[in-house]
Amino acid sequence: MSADIGLFGLGVMGQNLALNIAEKGFKIAVHNRSPEKVDTCVARAKKELKEQNLVGYKSMKDFIAAIRKPRAVIILVKAGKPVDLTIKGLVEYMEEGDIIIDGGNEWFPNTVRRAKELEPKKIKYMGMGVSGGEEGARNGPSMMPGGPEEAYKRIEPIVRKCAAQVDDGPCVTWIGPGGAGNYVKMVHNGIEYGDMQLIAEAYDLLKNLVGSSNEELAEIFADWNKGDLKSFLVEITATIMAKKTDDGKDYVVDKILDKTGMKGTGRWTVQEGAEQSVPLSVIAAALEGRYLSGLLHERKAACKVLTGPAPKKLDVDSKKLIESIRAAMYTAKICSYAQGMSLIKKAGERFEWNLNLGEIARIWKGGCIIRAVFLDRIKKAFDSDPELASLLVDPSFSKDVIKGQESLRYVVKLAIDSGISCPAFSAALNYYDSYRRERLPANLTQAQRDFFGAHTYERVDQEEGKFFHTAWTSAHISAAGQTYSLS
């Protein structure tokens, strides 16, 4: 068999993507470091597929030889050293013009480095973010391929057919050159962190301030999923709330330890925000929330020492409070996405990737974890104005946040007075209030920097780009060795 594409790495994601590709009518060769997984994948193909388009190979040489030229191989292995080892094994049998596509969550500079290292062999290298989890990989994920555009053209017919399909096309597009695909997937995951934290905080508020039962929580989230919060994450939250243990006595969610795991993409996103000088306060709050959840034993000890308001059900109109929490969460969600899209925009400009933010929003509409109904509006916002500075100033979204800020303020104040931490809700409100202010107290901070480090400052009554230094005390001396008089 001459395969249309190859796939190395047959974990659950790899197997499911391979079966998806085969099911869509493409011939695929598969290989794995441990041969047992090759057998498992082949057995699944025989059971799940009508047409047997998948063939497993036990040796790297046979695997590569089975793929038509120019060969294209997707690798799905753990990020870091395993990727480098896999590439080393592949290139031993690959030729000039062949293509390697890393489909894992990889730190984008590694993708740039690997592409550079493969240039002497004239093997093209791509980094392709794949979102949707196991189900998405099998039935249609959102895919974010980056790297040489000519390499993307080789795999385009395959990925377009295997991606999730929405009203305006498949959820895949060529993102841009270099590490653009990995970068966009990284930010996608950072936004995912923010979404999950906002939902968790809403759950906390509903449970403690409204006094909602798990059954009621399931109904609330299911109802929210019918409106502007309609999304995969809100949908599964309703399902999670209703799920009981096998004996039917308890709810599964109540038996889960309050300690959240992570794989690093959220941390990478926050690091990149700092690198690009883009505020990502909601995503950072979500990341810190996971860190705090990990301090389980410290929290258990601290609760015996530290005091504060005890969360309790409030004597208010429950329906109005539920609606306020919903509106607050939606407003905070807009702020979070505004921050994430601003980071993508800034990186695209810095690395000269020429990114299409409207198209990026479009491919997130289906298949991926953050798929949500309002992504269509984000697409329209950036299609209408590709240079849009922030979603917050888009005519449509600005109306929403101006209206929703009242609920966000109300809910944050209630949470503070009740001793309930809501870092993502609070971060969104602080971001909104800072972004809308013409003048911030940063003038004092800059004055302090000039006082202790002679870092200079710009003046409001002088042209931008002209810098000044003040001798704040008689002890201050200029770089030229002169003492300034106080002014």
PDB file of C-alpha atoms in Angstrom, residues 446 449-450 454-459 462-470 484:
ATOM      1  CA  GLN A 446       7.909  56.063  36.784  1.00  0.00           C
ATOM      2  CA  ARG A 449      12.132  54.590  38.919  1.00  0.00           C
ATOM      3  CA  ASP A 450      13.702  57.901  37.996  1.00  0.00           C
ATOM      4  CA  ALA A 454      17.650  57.622  36.839  1.00  0.00           C
ATOM      5  CA  HIS A 455      15.410  55.770  34.382  1.00  0.00           C
ATOM      6  CA  THR A 456      13.968  59.079  33.081  1.00  0.00           C
ATOM      7  CA  TYR A 457      10.356  59.763  32.138  1.00  0.00           C
ATOM      8  CA  GLU A 458       8.201  61.390  29.478  1.00  0.00           C
ATOM      9  CA  ARG A 459       6.033  64.432  30.215  1.00  0.00           C
ATOM     10  CA  GLN A 462       5.944  67.540  25.877  1.00  0.00           C
ATOM     11  CA  GLU A 463       6.063  65.499  22.686  1.00  0.00           C
ATOM     12  CA  GLU A 464       6.099  61.710  23.053  1.00  0.00           C
ATOM     13  CA  GLY A 465       9.556  60.170  22.881  1.00  0.00           C
ATOM     14  CA  LYS A 466      11.313  63.025  24.649  1.00  0.00           C
ATOM     15  CA  PHE A 467      12.779  61.968  28.009  1.00  0.00           C
ATOM     16  CA  PHE A 468      13.555  63.884  31.182  1.00  0.00           C
ATOM     17  CA  HIS A 469      15.371  63.289  34.450  1.00  0.00           C
ATOM     18  CA  THR A 470      14.899  65.121  37.745  1.00  0.00           C
ATOM     19  CA  TYR A 484      20.471  69.112  39.657  1.00  0.00           C
TER      20      TYR A 484
END
